[in-house]
XYZ file of C-alpha atoms in Angstrom:
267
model
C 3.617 -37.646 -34.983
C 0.974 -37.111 -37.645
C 0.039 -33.226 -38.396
C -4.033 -33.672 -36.530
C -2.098 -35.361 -33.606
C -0.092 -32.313 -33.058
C -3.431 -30.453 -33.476
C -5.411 -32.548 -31.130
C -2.722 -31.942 -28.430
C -3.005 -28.466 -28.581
C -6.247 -28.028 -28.549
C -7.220 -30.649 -26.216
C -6.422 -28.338 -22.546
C -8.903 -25.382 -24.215
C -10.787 -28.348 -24.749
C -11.401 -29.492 -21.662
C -11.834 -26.130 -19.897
C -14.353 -24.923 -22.359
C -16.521 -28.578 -21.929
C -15.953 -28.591 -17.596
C -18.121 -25.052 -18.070
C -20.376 -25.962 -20.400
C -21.376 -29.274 -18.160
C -20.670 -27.639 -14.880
C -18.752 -30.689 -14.092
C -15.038 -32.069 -13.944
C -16.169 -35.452 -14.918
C -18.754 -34.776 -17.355
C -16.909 -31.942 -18.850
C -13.644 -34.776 -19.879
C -16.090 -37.242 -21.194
C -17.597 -35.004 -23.391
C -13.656 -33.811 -24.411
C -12.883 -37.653 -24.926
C -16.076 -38.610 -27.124
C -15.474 -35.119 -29.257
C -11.673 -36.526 -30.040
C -12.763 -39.736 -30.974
C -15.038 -38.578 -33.240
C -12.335 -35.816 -34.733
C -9.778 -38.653 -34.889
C -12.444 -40.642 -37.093
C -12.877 -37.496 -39.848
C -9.587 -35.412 -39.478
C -10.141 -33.785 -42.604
C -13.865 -32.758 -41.626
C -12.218 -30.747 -37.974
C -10.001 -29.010 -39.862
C -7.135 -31.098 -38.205
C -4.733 -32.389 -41.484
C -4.416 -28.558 -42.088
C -2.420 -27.471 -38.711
C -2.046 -24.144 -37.849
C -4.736 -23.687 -34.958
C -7.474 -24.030 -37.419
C -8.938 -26.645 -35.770
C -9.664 -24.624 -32.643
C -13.432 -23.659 -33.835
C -14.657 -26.521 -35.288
C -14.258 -28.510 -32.132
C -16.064 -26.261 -30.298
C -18.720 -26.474 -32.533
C -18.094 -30.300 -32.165
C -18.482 -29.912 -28.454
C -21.688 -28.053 -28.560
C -23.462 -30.896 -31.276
C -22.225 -33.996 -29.070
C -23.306 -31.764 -25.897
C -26.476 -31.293 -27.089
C -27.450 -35.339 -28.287
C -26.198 -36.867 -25.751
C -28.430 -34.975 -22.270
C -28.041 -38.656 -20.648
C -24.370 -39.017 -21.033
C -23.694 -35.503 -20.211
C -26.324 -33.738 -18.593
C -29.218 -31.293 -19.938
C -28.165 -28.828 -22.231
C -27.876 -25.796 -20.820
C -28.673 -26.692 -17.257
C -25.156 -27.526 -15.545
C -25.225 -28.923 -11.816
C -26.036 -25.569 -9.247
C -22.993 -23.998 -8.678
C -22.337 -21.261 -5.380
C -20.082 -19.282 -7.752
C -22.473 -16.355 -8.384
C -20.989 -16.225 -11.982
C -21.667 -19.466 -12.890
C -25.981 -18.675 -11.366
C -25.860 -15.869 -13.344
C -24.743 -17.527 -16.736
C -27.007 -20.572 -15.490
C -30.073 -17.851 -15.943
C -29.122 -16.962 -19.338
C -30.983 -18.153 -22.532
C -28.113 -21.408 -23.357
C -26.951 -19.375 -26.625
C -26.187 -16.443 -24.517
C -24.377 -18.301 -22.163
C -22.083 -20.137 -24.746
C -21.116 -17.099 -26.414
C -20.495 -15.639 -22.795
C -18.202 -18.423 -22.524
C -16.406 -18.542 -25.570
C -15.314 -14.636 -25.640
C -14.844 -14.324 -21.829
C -13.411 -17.884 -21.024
C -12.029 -19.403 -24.162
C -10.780 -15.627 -25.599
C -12.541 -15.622 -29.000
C -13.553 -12.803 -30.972
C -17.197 -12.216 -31.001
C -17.204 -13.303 -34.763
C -15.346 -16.464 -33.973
C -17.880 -17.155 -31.077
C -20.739 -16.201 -33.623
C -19.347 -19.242 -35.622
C -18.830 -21.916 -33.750
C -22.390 -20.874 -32.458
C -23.907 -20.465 -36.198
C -24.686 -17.314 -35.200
C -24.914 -13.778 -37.797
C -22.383 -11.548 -35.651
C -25.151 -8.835 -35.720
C -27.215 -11.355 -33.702
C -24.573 -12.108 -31.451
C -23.768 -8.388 -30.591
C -27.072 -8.197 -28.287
C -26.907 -11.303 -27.147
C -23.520 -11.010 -25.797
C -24.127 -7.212 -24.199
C -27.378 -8.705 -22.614
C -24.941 -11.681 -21.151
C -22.533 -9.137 -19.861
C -25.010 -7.149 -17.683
C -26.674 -9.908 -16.047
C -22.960 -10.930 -14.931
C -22.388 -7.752 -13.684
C -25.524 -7.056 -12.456
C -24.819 -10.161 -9.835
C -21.863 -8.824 -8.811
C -23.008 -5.754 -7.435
C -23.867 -5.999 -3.764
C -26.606 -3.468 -2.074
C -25.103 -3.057 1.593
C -26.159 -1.495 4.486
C -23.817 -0.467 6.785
C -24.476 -0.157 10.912
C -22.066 1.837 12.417
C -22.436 4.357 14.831
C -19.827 6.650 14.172
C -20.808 8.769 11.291
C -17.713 9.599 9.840
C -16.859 5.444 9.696
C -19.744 4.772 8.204
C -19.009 7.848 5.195
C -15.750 6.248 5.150
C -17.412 2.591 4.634
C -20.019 3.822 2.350
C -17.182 5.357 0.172
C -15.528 2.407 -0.406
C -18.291 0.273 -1.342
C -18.869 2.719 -3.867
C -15.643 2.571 -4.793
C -15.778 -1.334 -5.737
C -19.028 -0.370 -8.005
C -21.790 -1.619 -4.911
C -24.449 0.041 -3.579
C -24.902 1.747 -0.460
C -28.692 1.343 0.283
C -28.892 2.608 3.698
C -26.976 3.300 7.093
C -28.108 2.086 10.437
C -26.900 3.213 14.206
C -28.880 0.248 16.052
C -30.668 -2.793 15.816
C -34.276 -1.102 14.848
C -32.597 1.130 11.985
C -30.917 -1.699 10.646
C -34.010 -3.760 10.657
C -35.705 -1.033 8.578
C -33.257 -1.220 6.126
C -33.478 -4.461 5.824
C -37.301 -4.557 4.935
C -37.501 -1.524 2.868
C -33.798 -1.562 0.698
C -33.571 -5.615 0.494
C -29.687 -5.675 1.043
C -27.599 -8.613 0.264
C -24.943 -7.226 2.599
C -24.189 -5.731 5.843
C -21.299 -4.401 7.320
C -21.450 -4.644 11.310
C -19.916 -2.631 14.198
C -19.997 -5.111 17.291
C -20.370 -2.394 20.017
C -22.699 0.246 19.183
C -23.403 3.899 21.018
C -26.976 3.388 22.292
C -25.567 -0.074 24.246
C -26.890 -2.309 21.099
C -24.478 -5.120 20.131
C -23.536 -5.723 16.333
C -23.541 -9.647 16.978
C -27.305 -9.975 17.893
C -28.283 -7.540 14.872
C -26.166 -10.188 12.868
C -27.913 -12.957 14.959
C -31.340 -10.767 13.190
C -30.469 -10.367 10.045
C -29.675 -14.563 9.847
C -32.799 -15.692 11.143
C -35.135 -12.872 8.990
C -32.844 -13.649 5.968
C -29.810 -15.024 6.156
C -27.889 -12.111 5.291
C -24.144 -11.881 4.443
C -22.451 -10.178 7.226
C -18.900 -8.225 7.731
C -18.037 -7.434 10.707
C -16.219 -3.841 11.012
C -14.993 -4.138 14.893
C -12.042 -2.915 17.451
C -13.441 -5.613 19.654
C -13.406 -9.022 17.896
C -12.881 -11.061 20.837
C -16.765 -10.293 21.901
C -17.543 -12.643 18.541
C -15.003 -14.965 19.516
C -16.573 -14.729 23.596
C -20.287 -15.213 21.858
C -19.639 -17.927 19.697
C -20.833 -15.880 16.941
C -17.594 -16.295 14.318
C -20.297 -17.969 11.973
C -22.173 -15.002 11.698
C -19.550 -13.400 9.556
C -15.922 -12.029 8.462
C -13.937 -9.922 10.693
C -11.929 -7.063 9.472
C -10.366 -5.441 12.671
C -10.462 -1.249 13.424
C -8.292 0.814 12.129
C -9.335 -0.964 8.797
C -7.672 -0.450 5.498
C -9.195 0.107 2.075
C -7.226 -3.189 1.352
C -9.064 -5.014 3.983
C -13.013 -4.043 3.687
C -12.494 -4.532 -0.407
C -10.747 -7.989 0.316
C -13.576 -9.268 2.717
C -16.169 -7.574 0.582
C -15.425 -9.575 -2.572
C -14.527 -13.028 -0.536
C -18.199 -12.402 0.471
C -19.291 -12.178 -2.966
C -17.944 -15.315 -3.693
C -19.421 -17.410 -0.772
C -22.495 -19.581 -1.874
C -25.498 -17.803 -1.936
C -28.052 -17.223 1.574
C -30.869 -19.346 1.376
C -33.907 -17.033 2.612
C -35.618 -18.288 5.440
C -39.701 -18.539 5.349
């Protein structure tokens, strides 16, 4: 086997990963990997590839990138990958397209921020904001503002604690259906967490039932009694995590919630 076919088949799986983000698709993503080794194949010597020794790693990135960028028909507008429900992928979607390459080649592909600077043709003290700036607007659309209605005061400290905990924020608590609908308009949550029977006679499940129709929100139910959702046909509405809870559990459904494809609001 010739030294740039060793290279190629090393390369090629980082390759392919790298490409399926870029595109935001499977199919896109490995024609763009197929056209990028025929054209490396064609000028071995030009990739870096005759050398060996992983040097050919950045150069077909940068390969990537240039065949990404002439061919929109073949492989989709650069920078503007298929939506995606993975609240990751929106945020990098957001990002100016240089920011959201070098996002991808430090925190997916594992390059140094000079490396990534490179393939880019980037100065590294240009890349230094850009990256930072690409780093916050990940986090900030990971962190969740949740209310949390639950009658019991000590539960909801308890609750509130924890979302703290996972680095959300705890905009408001609610003991019934008006409180909770308060919150909603004033601290624009993108979460709730629910108890089902509540003190003053108010039921959880029609506050959920609420918060869908005025927004759609992303619900958790907190509950002893999670055979009323099952009795009301309201299992839709939301995840259960049964009382006693665990830390374990409310983190768990808390970031499975993150994860789920974004609420569309409703007019």
């Amino acid at each position: 086997m010739l030294v740039y076919e060793c290279e190629l088949f090393e390369v090629v799986p980082v390759l392919r990963r790298y490409a399926r983000a870029l595109t935001g698709a499977t199919d896109r993503g490995d024609a763009l990997v197929t056209r990028c080794v025929e054209a490396a194949v064609m000028a071995p010597t030009r990739f870096g590839l005759d050398r060996g020794g992983g040097g050919a790693r950045l150069s077909m990135y940068a390969l990537l990138n240039l065949l990404f960028d002439r061919s929109p028909e073949e492989f989709g507008p650069p920078g503007r990958p298929l939506p995606s429900p993975h609240p990751i992928e929106r945020a990098l979607a957001e990002l100016p397209e240089a920011d959201r390459r070098l996002y991808l080649l430090t925190a997916l592909e594992g390059l140094s921020l000079p490396q990534a600077a490179k393939v880019l043709q980037l100065r590294t003290g240009e890349a230094i904001p850009r990256l930072k700036a690409a780093r916050a607007r990940v986090r900030s659309t990971m962190v969740q503002r949740v209310m949390v209605v639950e009658d019991n005061a000590l539960l909801a400290m308890e609750l509130g604690a924890l979302v703290a905990e996972m680095g959300h924020v705890v905009c408001g608590t609610a003991g019934n259906e008006p409180e909770a609908l308060a919150l909603l308009d004033a601290e624009k949550p993108t979460l709730a967490l629910l108890d089902v029977r509540l003190a003053d006679g108010g039921s959880g499940i029609e506050i959920a039932r609420r918060l869908k129709r005025v927004r759609d929100l992303r619900t958790i139910f907190v509950t002893a009694f999670d055979d009323d959702i099952l009795a009301r046909d309201a299992r839709h509405l939301g995840q259960i995590v049964r009382k006693p809870f665990t830390n374990a559990g409310i983190q768990a459904a808390i970031s499975r919630a993150i994860f789920m494809p974004q609420p569309v609001a409703l007019a």
